[in-house]
Amino acid sequence: MNLTNKQINYYLDNGYLHLENFFEDQEIKSFITGCDKNEYGDTLVRSDFLEFSVSEKIIRVLRQLLQSEVIIYTGLSLTRTMDTCRPGDRYYHVDSHPDDLNYSKPYTVLNTGIYLQDHTHYSGGLKIKPGSHKYDLIEIKSIRRYLNLILRYFLKLDFKKLYALIRPTHSINIKTKPNDLLIWNMRTHHSGYFVTLKLFDSFSLPPILENWVPNFIKKPEVKNRRVVLTSFAAPGNYTEIWLKSQAQKERRRLHYLANKELESKYFQNLFASRGLIYRNDGYLKNKKN
């Protein structure tokens, strides 16, 4: 699949791109089976995912969006199954930790998501602030935190942060279908498990308010929410910092250890045939411990 200049520019300007009908029905059926098995390890070592993450069609898209012929496969293609929203899960966050927040430099890591249920009719998909990859995030997880920050910045006469906090910003509930591919810059402000109102289904609420919406005025979430999240990168200093940070996360230890198979000759030849650089940093670090 070749992207149009309009699609590439949209991603660069808005920090995300929604590609409809990217996958075939049989692929999605297999992905759902793979999610339900709920195994450890990268999707590449799990046969139900059909090596989608190194397919020619997805690599071609990544080269255009990352504006690099060299693509790094990070070994972080994860699945979530029976993924229900817990209290406090809805809030804007970024995936670019740690980051120097120098927005004059492009961030070299992106995330992709396959949401294996229809979020045109159900709540529970991804909310995004278009263009937010170009400015700082003030992370707010509750209404109390929001009000406390307003008071703090006002008393400190920090009007720059106060304006950043209270200014109206545009957000979108991305209405994905199972066959779609969603791609976003890791600096883009986003929130999971969006709430869709029954009467105003195109309206996007702030995440901290969504936590308080009563069930009778919102569309329900799918009970078995399945998601496939895969990160890719172009070479650069941001990539090196991000990979090092991810490899140190204890909660991913079992995932990384299950990636031993990616060291095999088969996968090394596969990466080479697709022109990819594979970084097995997480496995290499954790196998020593």
PDB file of C-alpha atoms in Angstrom:
ATOM      1  CA  MET A   1       0.000   0.000   0.000  1.00  0.00           C
ATOM      2  CA  ASN A   2       1.359   3.389  -1.003  1.00  0.00           C
ATOM      3  CA  LEU A   3       0.132   6.392   0.918  1.00  0.00           C
ATOM      4  CA  THR A   4      -0.855   9.584  -0.845  1.00  0.00           C
ATOM      5  CA  ASN A   5       0.960  12.840  -0.111  1.00  0.00           C
ATOM      6  CA  LYS A   6      -2.247  14.000   1.558  1.00  0.00           C
ATOM      7  CA  GLN A   7      -2.162  11.050   3.980  1.00  0.00           C
ATOM      8  CA  ILE A   8       1.523  11.541   4.774  1.00  0.00           C
ATOM      9  CA  ASN A   9       1.047  15.260   5.411  1.00  0.00           C
ATOM     10  CA  TYR A  10      -2.013  14.533   7.540  1.00  0.00           C
ATOM     11  CA  TYR A  11       0.066  12.261   9.762  1.00  0.00           C
ATOM     12  CA  LEU A  12       2.895  14.780  10.022  1.00  0.00           C
ATOM     13  CA  ASP A  13       0.470  17.612  10.869  1.00  0.00           C
ATOM     14  CA  ASN A  14      -1.898  15.746  13.187  1.00  0.00           C
ATOM     15  CA  GLY A  15       0.271  13.040  14.722  1.00  0.00           C
ATOM     16  CA  TYR A  16      -1.942  10.121  13.708  1.00  0.00           C
ATOM     17  CA  LEU A  17      -3.394   8.325  10.685  1.00  0.00           C
ATOM     18  CA  HIS A  18      -6.437   6.074  10.430  1.00  0.00           C
ATOM     19  CA  LEU A  19      -6.227   3.548   7.577  1.00  0.00           C
ATOM     20  CA  GLU A  20      -9.560   1.862   6.942  1.00  0.00           C
ATOM     21  CA  ASN A  21      -9.881  -1.738   5.670  1.00  0.00           C
ATOM     22  CA  PHE A  22      -6.135  -2.326   5.925  1.00  0.00           C
ATOM     23  CA  PHE A  23      -6.534  -6.001   6.843  1.00  0.00           C
ATOM     24  CA  GLU A  24      -8.565  -8.798   5.252  1.00  0.00           C
ATOM     25  CA  ASP A  25     -11.392 -10.537   7.116  1.00  0.00           C
ATOM     26  CA  GLN A  26      -9.436 -13.810   7.392  1.00  0.00           C
ATOM     27  CA  GLU A  27      -6.496 -11.964   8.940  1.00  0.00           C
ATOM     28  CA  ILE A  28      -8.749 -10.383  11.551  1.00  0.00           C
ATOM     29  CA  LYS A  29     -10.347 -13.737  12.371  1.00  0.00           C
ATOM     30  CA  SER A  30      -6.891 -15.200  12.987  1.00  0.00           C
ATOM     31  CA  PHE A  31      -5.812 -12.185  15.082  1.00  0.00           C
ATOM     32  CA  ILE A  32      -8.864 -12.643  17.318  1.00  0.00           C
ATOM     33  CA  THR A  33      -7.947 -16.297  17.811  1.00  0.00           C
ATOM     34  CA  GLY A  34      -4.404 -15.262  18.722  1.00  0.00           C
ATOM     35  CA  CYS A  35      -5.598 -12.670  21.211  1.00  0.00           C
ATOM     36  CA  ASP A  36      -7.885 -15.176  22.917  1.00  0.00           C
ATOM     37  CA  LYS A  37      -4.966 -17.573  23.465  1.00  0.00           C
ATOM     38  CA  ASN A  38      -3.395 -14.729  25.470  1.00  0.00           C
ATOM     39  CA  GLU A  39       0.189 -16.001  25.178  1.00  0.00           C
ATOM     40  CA  TYR A  40       3.405 -14.211  26.068  1.00  0.00           C
ATOM     41  CA  GLY A  41       5.787 -12.920  23.446  1.00  0.00           C
ATOM     42  CA  ASP A  42       5.827 -10.769  20.350  1.00  0.00           C
ATOM     43  CA  THR A  43       3.108 -11.470  17.787  1.00  0.00           C
ATOM     44  CA  LEU A  44       5.838 -12.617  15.396  1.00  0.00           C
ATOM     45  CA  VAL A  45       6.417 -15.733  17.509  1.00  0.00           C
ATOM     46  CA  ARG A  46       2.662 -16.416  17.699  1.00  0.00           C
ATOM     47  CA  SER A  47       1.477 -18.100  14.510  1.00  0.00           C
ATOM     48  CA  ASP A  48      -2.101 -16.754  14.608  1.00  0.00           C
ATOM     49  CA  PHE A  49      -0.803 -13.261  13.831  1.00  0.00           C
ATOM     50  CA  LEU A  50       0.504 -14.354  10.420  1.00  0.00           C
ATOM     51  CA  GLU A  51       3.685 -12.240  10.668  1.00  0.00           C
ATOM     52  CA  PHE A  52       1.562  -9.173   9.882  1.00  0.00           C
ATOM     53  CA  SER A  53       4.002  -6.840  11.638  1.00  0.00           C
ATOM     54  CA  VAL A  54       6.706  -7.458   9.028  1.00  0.00           C
ATOM     55  CA  SER A  55       4.402  -7.650   6.002  1.00  0.00           C
ATOM     56  CA  GLU A  56       5.379  -5.687   2.929  1.00  0.00           C
ATOM     57  CA  LYS A  57       2.228  -3.560   3.093  1.00  0.00           C
ATOM     58  CA  ILE A  58       2.829  -2.363   6.632  1.00  0.00           C
ATOM     59  CA  ILE A  59       6.568  -1.794   6.142  1.00  0.00           C
ATOM     60  CA  ARG A  60       5.851   0.336   3.072  1.00  0.00           C
ATOM     61  CA  VAL A  61       3.521   2.555   5.120  1.00  0.00           C
ATOM     62  CA  LEU A  62       6.045   2.880   7.949  1.00  0.00           C
ATOM     63  CA  ARG A  63       8.837   3.964   5.620  1.00  0.00           C
ATOM     64  CA  GLN A  64       6.648   6.751   4.310  1.00  0.00           C
ATOM     65  CA  LEU A  65       5.476   7.981   7.724  1.00  0.00           C
ATOM     66  CA  LEU A  66       8.836   7.714   9.485  1.00  0.00           C
ATOM     67  CA  GLN A  67      10.492   9.110   6.362  1.00  0.00           C
ATOM     68  CA  SER A  68      13.231   6.530   6.589  1.00  0.00           C
ATOM     69  CA  GLU A  69      14.195   3.568   4.433  1.00  0.00           C
ATOM     70  CA  VAL A  70      15.601   1.903   7.551  1.00  0.00           C
ATOM     71  CA  ILE A  71      12.906   0.620   9.908  1.00  0.00           C
ATOM     72  CA  ILE A  72      13.658  -0.824  13.337  1.00  0.00           C
ATOM     73  CA  TYR A  73      11.475  -3.655  14.601  1.00  0.00           C
ATOM     74  CA  THR A  74      11.372  -3.186  18.373  1.00  0.00           C
ATOM     75  CA  GLY A  75      10.131  -6.616  19.490  1.00  0.00           C
ATOM     76  CA  LEU A  76       7.145  -4.943  21.108  1.00  0.00           C
ATOM     77  CA  SER A  77       4.069  -6.246  19.359  1.00  0.00           C
ATOM     78  CA  LEU A  78       1.708  -6.851  22.264  1.00  0.00           C
ATOM     79  CA  THR A  79      -1.861  -8.038  22.682  1.00  0.00           C
ATOM     80  CA  ARG A  80      -4.561  -7.189  25.183  1.00  0.00           C
ATOM     81  CA  THR A  81      -7.469  -9.545  25.808  1.00  0.00           C
ATOM     82  CA  MET A  82     -10.462  -9.098  28.125  1.00  0.00           C
ATOM     83  CA  ASP A  83      -9.163  -5.543  28.362  1.00  0.00           C
ATOM     84  CA  THR A  84     -11.673  -3.668  30.498  1.00  0.00           C
ATOM     85  CA  CYS A  85     -11.437  -0.072  31.661  1.00  0.00           C
ATOM     86  CA  ARG A  86     -10.427   0.323  35.303  1.00  0.00           C
ATOM     87  CA  PRO A  87     -10.996   3.456  37.412  1.00  0.00           C
ATOM     88  CA  GLY A  88      -8.470   6.077  36.368  1.00  0.00           C
ATOM     89  CA  ASP A  89      -7.583   4.473  33.014  1.00  0.00           C
ATOM     90  CA  ARG A  90      -9.077   7.344  31.039  1.00  0.00           C
ATOM     91  CA  TYR A  91      -6.626  10.240  30.855  1.00  0.00           C
ATOM     92  CA  TYR A  92      -4.428  11.861  28.244  1.00  0.00           C
ATOM     93  CA  HIS A  93      -0.926  10.449  28.135  1.00  0.00           C
ATOM     94  CA  VAL A  94       1.964   9.977  25.719  1.00  0.00           C
ATOM     95  CA  ASP A  95       4.168   6.958  24.953  1.00  0.00           C
ATOM     96  CA  SER A  96       7.389   8.894  24.368  1.00  0.00           C
ATOM     97  CA  HIS A  97       8.994   8.557  27.810  1.00  0.00           C
ATOM     98  CA  PRO A  98      11.678   9.715  28.368  1.00  0.00           C
ATOM     99  CA  ASP A  99      11.677  12.728  26.045  1.00  0.00           C
ATOM    100  CA  ASP A 100      13.554  16.038  25.907  1.00  0.00           C
ATOM    101  CA  LEU A 101      10.397  17.718  24.509  1.00  0.00           C
ATOM    102  CA  ASN A 102      12.312  19.417  21.709  1.00  0.00           C
ATOM    103  CA  TYR A 103       9.524  19.686  19.170  1.00  0.00           C
ATOM    104  CA  SER A 104      11.823  21.057  16.476  1.00  0.00           C
ATOM    105  CA  LYS A 105      13.123  17.481  16.120  1.00  0.00           C
ATOM    106  CA  PRO A 106      10.863  14.720  14.775  1.00  0.00           C
ATOM    107  CA  TYR A 107      10.212  11.880  17.194  1.00  0.00           C
ATOM    108  CA  THR A 108      11.429   8.633  15.637  1.00  0.00           C
ATOM    109  CA  VAL A 109       9.129   6.066  17.274  1.00  0.00           C
ATOM    110  CA  LEU A 110       5.474   5.423  16.462  1.00  0.00           C
ATOM    111  CA  ASN A 111       2.768   3.103  17.678  1.00  0.00           C
ATOM    112  CA  THR A 112       0.154   1.131  15.748  1.00  0.00           C
ATOM    113  CA  GLY A 113      -3.109  -0.287  16.990  1.00  0.00           C
ATOM    114  CA  ILE A 114      -5.532  -2.885  15.676  1.00  0.00           C
ATOM    115  CA  TYR A 115      -8.797  -2.651  17.628  1.00  0.00           C
ATOM    116  CA  LEU A 116     -10.547  -5.957  16.999  1.00  0.00           C
ATOM    117  CA  GLN A 117     -14.109  -4.752  17.644  1.00  0.00           C
ATOM    118  CA  ASP A 118     -16.374  -2.200  16.022  1.00  0.00           C
ATOM    119  CA  HIS A 119     -15.913   1.167  17.732  1.00  0.00           C
ATOM    120  CA  THR A 120     -18.273   2.910  15.334  1.00  0.00           C
ATOM    121  CA  HIS A 121     -21.103   1.492  17.453  1.00  0.00           C
ATOM    122  CA  TYR A 122     -19.427   0.837  20.792  1.00  0.00           C
ATOM    123  CA  SER A 123     -17.439   2.837  23.328  1.00  0.00           C
ATOM    124  CA  GLY A 124     -13.916   1.756  24.273  1.00  0.00           C
ATOM    125  CA  GLY A 125     -11.723   2.917  21.391  1.00  0.00           C
ATOM    126  CA  LEU A 126      -8.872   5.423  21.237  1.00  0.00           C
ATOM    127  CA  LYS A 127      -9.283   9.178  21.704  1.00  0.00           C
ATOM    128  CA  ILE A 128      -6.646  11.462  20.150  1.00  0.00           C
ATOM    129  CA  LYS A 129      -5.842  15.188  20.221  1.00  0.00           C
ATOM    130  CA  PRO A 130      -4.858  16.085  16.641  1.00  0.00           C
ATOM    131  CA  GLY A 131      -1.605  18.039  16.465  1.00  0.00           C
ATOM    132  CA  SER A 132      -0.750  17.439  20.119  1.00  0.00           C
ATOM    133  CA  HIS A 133       2.603  15.840  19.230  1.00  0.00           C
ATOM    134  CA  LYS A 134       3.871  19.408  18.862  1.00  0.00           C
ATOM    135  CA  TYR A 135       3.354  20.647  22.420  1.00  0.00           C
ATOM    136  CA  ASP A 136       3.737  19.583  26.065  1.00  0.00           C
ATOM    137  CA  LEU A 137       1.273  17.408  27.921  1.00  0.00           C
ATOM    138  CA  ILE A 138       0.006  18.272  31.396  1.00  0.00           C
ATOM    139  CA  GLU A 139      -1.063  14.859  32.652  1.00  0.00           C
ATOM    140  CA  ILE A 140      -4.361  14.989  34.552  1.00  0.00           C
ATOM    141  CA  LYS A 141      -6.045  11.866  35.906  1.00  0.00           C
ATOM    142  CA  SER A 142      -8.911  13.381  37.868  1.00  0.00           C
ATOM    143  CA  ILE A 143     -11.121  16.465  38.166  1.00  0.00           C
ATOM    144  CA  ARG A 144      -9.574  17.182  41.589  1.00  0.00           C
ATOM    145  CA  ARG A 145      -6.110  17.195  40.046  1.00  0.00           C
ATOM    146  CA  TYR A 146      -7.327  19.542  37.309  1.00  0.00           C
ATOM    147  CA  LEU A 147      -8.777  22.043  39.796  1.00  0.00           C
ATOM    148  CA  ASN A 148      -5.675  21.863  42.002  1.00  0.00           C
ATOM    149  CA  LEU A 149      -3.436  22.669  39.036  1.00  0.00           C
ATOM    150  CA  ILE A 150      -5.573  25.648  38.038  1.00  0.00           C
ATOM    151  CA  LEU A 151      -5.246  27.051  41.553  1.00  0.00           C
ATOM    152  CA  ARG A 152      -1.503  26.328  41.714  1.00  0.00           C
ATOM    153  CA  TYR A 153      -0.679  28.009  38.404  1.00  0.00           C
ATOM    154  CA  PHE A 154      -2.898  30.973  39.256  1.00  0.00           C
ATOM    155  CA  LEU A 155      -1.210  31.535  42.615  1.00  0.00           C
ATOM    156  CA  LYS A 156       2.219  31.230  41.004  1.00  0.00           C
ATOM    157  CA  LEU A 157       1.148  33.644  38.252  1.00  0.00           C
ATOM    158  CA  ASP A 158       2.240  31.017  35.741  1.00  0.00           C
ATOM    159  CA  PHE A 159      -0.185  32.166  33.067  1.00  0.00           C
ATOM    160  CA  LYS A 160       1.498  30.180  30.316  1.00  0.00           C
ATOM    161  CA  LYS A 161       0.740  26.864  32.035  1.00  0.00           C
ATOM    162  CA  LEU A 162      -2.634  28.157  33.180  1.00  0.00           C
ATOM    163  CA  TYR A 163      -3.598  28.927  29.589  1.00  0.00           C
ATOM    164  CA  ALA A 164      -2.313  25.537  28.433  1.00  0.00           C
ATOM    165  CA  LEU A 165      -4.523  23.950  31.054  1.00  0.00           C
ATOM    166  CA  ILE A 166      -7.803  25.782  30.400  1.00  0.00           C
ATOM    167  CA  ARG A 167      -7.660  26.523  26.679  1.00  0.00           C
ATOM    168  CA  PRO A 168     -10.183  24.599  24.565  1.00  0.00           C
ATOM    169  CA  THR A 169      -8.592  21.764  22.607  1.00  0.00           C
ATOM    170  CA  HIS A 170     -10.024  19.539  19.916  1.00  0.00           C
ATOM    171  CA  SER A 171     -10.160  15.784  20.396  1.00  0.00           C
ATOM    172  CA  ILE A 172     -11.509  12.936  18.289  1.00  0.00           C
ATOM    173  CA  ASN A 173     -12.885   9.534  19.173  1.00  0.00           C
ATOM    174  CA  ILE A 174     -11.363   7.409  16.402  1.00  0.00           C
ATOM    175  CA  LYS A 175     -14.214   5.212  15.175  1.00  0.00           C
ATOM    176  CA  THR A 176     -12.202   2.172  14.124  1.00  0.00           C
ATOM    177  CA  LYS A 177     -13.497  -1.111  12.762  1.00  0.00           C
ATOM    178  CA  PRO A 178     -11.690  -4.451  13.207  1.00  0.00           C
ATOM    179  CA  ASN A 179     -10.078  -4.323   9.738  1.00  0.00           C
ATOM    180  CA  ASP A 180      -8.547  -0.878  10.314  1.00  0.00           C
ATOM    181  CA  LEU A 181      -5.018   0.142  11.255  1.00  0.00           C
ATOM    182  CA  LEU A 182      -4.479   3.145  13.521  1.00  0.00           C
ATOM    183  CA  ILE A 183      -1.038   4.772  13.658  1.00  0.00           C
ATOM    184  CA  TRP A 184       0.095   7.539  16.017  1.00  0.00           C
ATOM    185  CA  ASN A 185       3.256   9.399  16.911  1.00  0.00           C
ATOM    186  CA  MET A 186       4.344   8.470  20.440  1.00  0.00           C
ATOM    187  CA  ARG A 187       4.257  12.145  21.399  1.00  0.00           C
ATOM    188  CA  THR A 188       0.578  12.426  20.457  1.00  0.00           C
ATOM    189  CA  HIS A 189      -1.744  12.955  23.431  1.00  0.00           C
ATOM    190  CA  HIS A 190      -4.225  10.090  23.578  1.00  0.00           C
ATOM    191  CA  SER A 191      -6.571   8.272  25.939  1.00  0.00           C
ATOM    192  CA  GLY A 192      -7.969   4.763  25.830  1.00  0.00           C
ATOM    193  CA  TYR A 193     -11.520   3.524  26.321  1.00  0.00           C
ATOM    194  CA  PHE A 194     -13.363   6.568  24.941  1.00  0.00           C
ATOM    195  CA  VAL A 195     -17.025   7.041  25.838  1.00  0.00           C
ATOM    196  CA  THR A 196     -19.556   7.523  23.053  1.00  0.00           C
ATOM    197  CA  LEU A 197     -22.787   9.279  23.973  1.00  0.00           C
ATOM    198  CA  LYS A 198     -25.997   7.724  22.640  1.00  0.00           C
ATOM    199  CA  LEU A 199     -27.525  10.954  21.341  1.00  0.00           C
ATOM    200  CA  PHE A 200     -24.335  12.816  20.365  1.00  0.00           C
ATOM    201  CA  ASP A 201     -22.052  10.046  19.131  1.00  0.00           C
ATOM    202  CA  SER A 202     -19.657  12.404  17.330  1.00  0.00           C
ATOM    203  CA  PHE A 203     -18.995  14.452  20.471  1.00  0.00           C
ATOM    204  CA  SER A 204     -15.668  13.819  22.253  1.00  0.00           C
ATOM    205  CA  LEU A 205     -15.584  14.505  25.988  1.00  0.00           C
ATOM    206  CA  PRO A 206     -12.448  15.160  28.080  1.00  0.00           C
ATOM    207  CA  PRO A 207     -11.328  11.789  29.515  1.00  0.00           C
ATOM    208  CA  ILE A 208     -11.622  12.926  33.155  1.00  0.00           C
ATOM    209  CA  LEU A 209     -15.312  13.664  32.527  1.00  0.00           C
ATOM    210  CA  GLU A 210     -15.895  10.363  30.721  1.00  0.00           C
ATOM    211  CA  ASN A 211     -15.233   8.536  33.979  1.00  0.00           C
ATOM    212  CA  TRP A 212     -18.414  10.120  35.377  1.00  0.00           C
ATOM    213  CA  VAL A 213     -20.825   9.544  32.488  1.00  0.00           C
ATOM    214  CA  PRO A 214     -23.757   7.348  33.644  1.00  0.00           C
ATOM    215  CA  ASN A 215     -24.342   4.138  31.701  1.00  0.00           C
ATOM    216  CA  PHE A 216     -27.827   5.034  30.520  1.00  0.00           C
ATOM    217  CA  ILE A 217     -26.620   7.904  28.289  1.00  0.00           C
ATOM    218  CA  LYS A 218     -23.542   6.220  26.794  1.00  0.00           C
ATOM    219  CA  LYS A 219     -23.041   3.419  24.316  1.00  0.00           C
ATOM    220  CA  PRO A 220     -21.770   0.212  25.947  1.00  0.00           C
ATOM    221  CA  GLU A 221     -18.275  -1.180  25.602  1.00  0.00           C
ATOM    222  CA  VAL A 222     -17.596  -4.586  24.077  1.00  0.00           C
ATOM    223  CA  LYS A 223     -17.193  -7.089  26.914  1.00  0.00           C
ATOM    224  CA  ASN A 224     -14.138  -8.791  25.418  1.00  0.00           C
ATOM    225  CA  ARG A 225     -12.011  -5.899  24.191  1.00  0.00           C
ATOM    226  CA  ARG A 226      -9.082  -7.127  22.091  1.00  0.00           C
ATOM    227  CA  VAL A 227      -6.232  -4.901  20.930  1.00  0.00           C
ATOM    228  CA  VAL A 228      -2.915  -5.488  19.138  1.00  0.00           C
ATOM    229  CA  LEU A 229      -0.302  -2.772  19.766  1.00  0.00           C
ATOM    230  CA  THR A 230       2.975  -2.717  17.819  1.00  0.00           C
ATOM    231  CA  SER A 231       5.759  -0.136  17.919  1.00  0.00           C
ATOM    232  CA  PHE A 232       8.231   0.685  15.144  1.00  0.00           C
ATOM    233  CA  ALA A 233      11.074   3.172  14.861  1.00  0.00           C
ATOM    234  CA  ALA A 234      13.572   4.872  12.607  1.00  0.00           C
ATOM    235  CA  PRO A 235      17.240   5.122  13.664  1.00  0.00           C
ATOM    236  CA  GLY A 236      18.045   8.042  15.957  1.00  0.00           C
ATOM    237  CA  ASN A 237      18.816   9.167  19.472  1.00  0.00           C
ATOM    238  CA  TYR A 238      15.158   9.198  20.530  1.00  0.00           C
ATOM    239  CA  THR A 239      14.857   5.572  19.444  1.00  0.00           C
ATOM    240  CA  GLU A 240      17.902   4.516  21.461  1.00  0.00           C
ATOM    241  CA  ILE A 241      16.613   6.238  24.599  1.00  0.00           C
ATOM    242  CA  TRP A 242      13.137   4.742  24.185  1.00  0.00           C
ATOM    243  CA  LEU A 243      14.425   1.196  23.571  1.00  0.00           C
ATOM    244  CA  LYS A 244      16.626   1.351  26.661  1.00  0.00           C
ATOM    245  CA  SER A 245      13.697   2.564  28.753  1.00  0.00           C
ATOM    246  CA  GLN A 246      11.378  -0.184  27.510  1.00  0.00           C
ATOM    247  CA  ALA A 247      13.924  -2.960  28.090  1.00  0.00           C
ATOM    248  CA  GLN A 248      14.087  -2.008  31.773  1.00  0.00           C
ATOM    249  CA  LYS A 249      10.365  -2.417  32.459  1.00  0.00           C
ATOM    250  CA  GLU A 250       9.908  -5.313  34.856  1.00  0.00           C
ATOM    251  CA  ARG A 251       6.245  -5.769  33.860  1.00  0.00           C
ATOM    252  CA  ARG A 252       7.397  -6.775  30.364  1.00  0.00           C
ATOM    253  CA  ARG A 253       9.939  -9.356  31.530  1.00  0.00           C
ATOM    254  CA  LEU A 254       7.894 -12.444  30.553  1.00  0.00           C
ATOM    255  CA  HIS A 255       7.070 -10.886  27.193  1.00  0.00           C
ATOM    256  CA  TYR A 256      10.741 -10.316  26.443  1.00  0.00           C
ATOM    257  CA  LEU A 257      11.832 -13.790  27.571  1.00  0.00           C
ATOM    258  CA  ALA A 258       9.279 -15.319  25.187  1.00  0.00           C
ATOM    259  CA  ASN A 259      11.044 -13.486  22.334  1.00  0.00           C
ATOM    260  CA  LYS A 260      13.983 -15.912  22.354  1.00  0.00           C
ATOM    261  CA  GLU A 261      12.734 -17.426  19.103  1.00  0.00           C
ATOM    262  CA  LEU A 262      13.315 -14.105  17.341  1.00  0.00           C
ATOM    263  CA  GLU A 263      17.046 -14.834  17.661  1.00  0.00           C
ATOM    264  CA  SER A 264      16.647 -17.846  15.355  1.00  0.00           C
ATOM    265  CA  LYS A 265      18.083 -17.996  11.860  1.00  0.00           C
ATOM    266  CA  TYR A 266      14.563 -18.078  10.396  1.00  0.00           C
ATOM    267  CA  PHE A 267      13.608 -14.718  11.864  1.00  0.00           C
ATOM    268  CA  GLN A 268      16.981 -13.140  11.209  1.00  0.00           C
ATOM    269  CA  ASN A 269      16.592 -14.077   7.531  1.00  0.00           C
ATOM    270  CA  LEU A 270      13.023 -12.766   7.581  1.00  0.00           C
ATOM    271  CA  PHE A 271      14.135  -9.396   8.951  1.00  0.00           C
ATOM    272  CA  ALA A 272      16.914  -9.201   6.379  1.00  0.00           C
ATOM    273  CA  SER A 273      14.548 -10.043   3.520  1.00  0.00           C
ATOM    274  CA  ARG A 274      12.230  -7.183   4.566  1.00  0.00           C
ATOM    275  CA  GLY A 275      15.089  -4.722   5.045  1.00  0.00           C
ATOM    276  CA  LEU A 276      14.424  -4.412   8.787  1.00  0.00           C
ATOM    277  CA  ILE A 277      16.755  -3.982  11.730  1.00  0.00           C
ATOM    278  CA  TYR A 278      15.633  -6.056  14.692  1.00  0.00           C
ATOM    279  CA  ARG A 279      16.422  -4.915  18.218  1.00  0.00           C
ATOM    280  CA  ASN A 280      16.010  -7.620  20.842  1.00  0.00           C
ATOM    281  CA  ASP A 281      17.145  -5.370  23.696  1.00  0.00           C
ATOM    282  CA  GLY A 282      14.475  -6.550  26.123  1.00  0.00           C
ATOM    283  CA  TYR A 283      15.261 -10.237  25.661  1.00  0.00           C
ATOM    284  CA  LEU A 284      19.011  -9.754  25.815  1.00  0.00           C
ATOM    285  CA  LYS A 285      18.752  -7.751  29.044  1.00  0.00           C
ATOM    286  CA  ASN A 286      16.304 -10.049  30.792  1.00  0.00           C
ATOM    287  CA  LYS A 287      17.954 -13.370  29.906  1.00  0.00           C
ATOM    288  CA  LYS A 288      20.991 -12.261  31.934  1.00  0.00           C
ATOM    289  CA  ASN A 289      18.925 -11.722  35.079  1.00  0.00           C
TER     290      ASN A 289
END
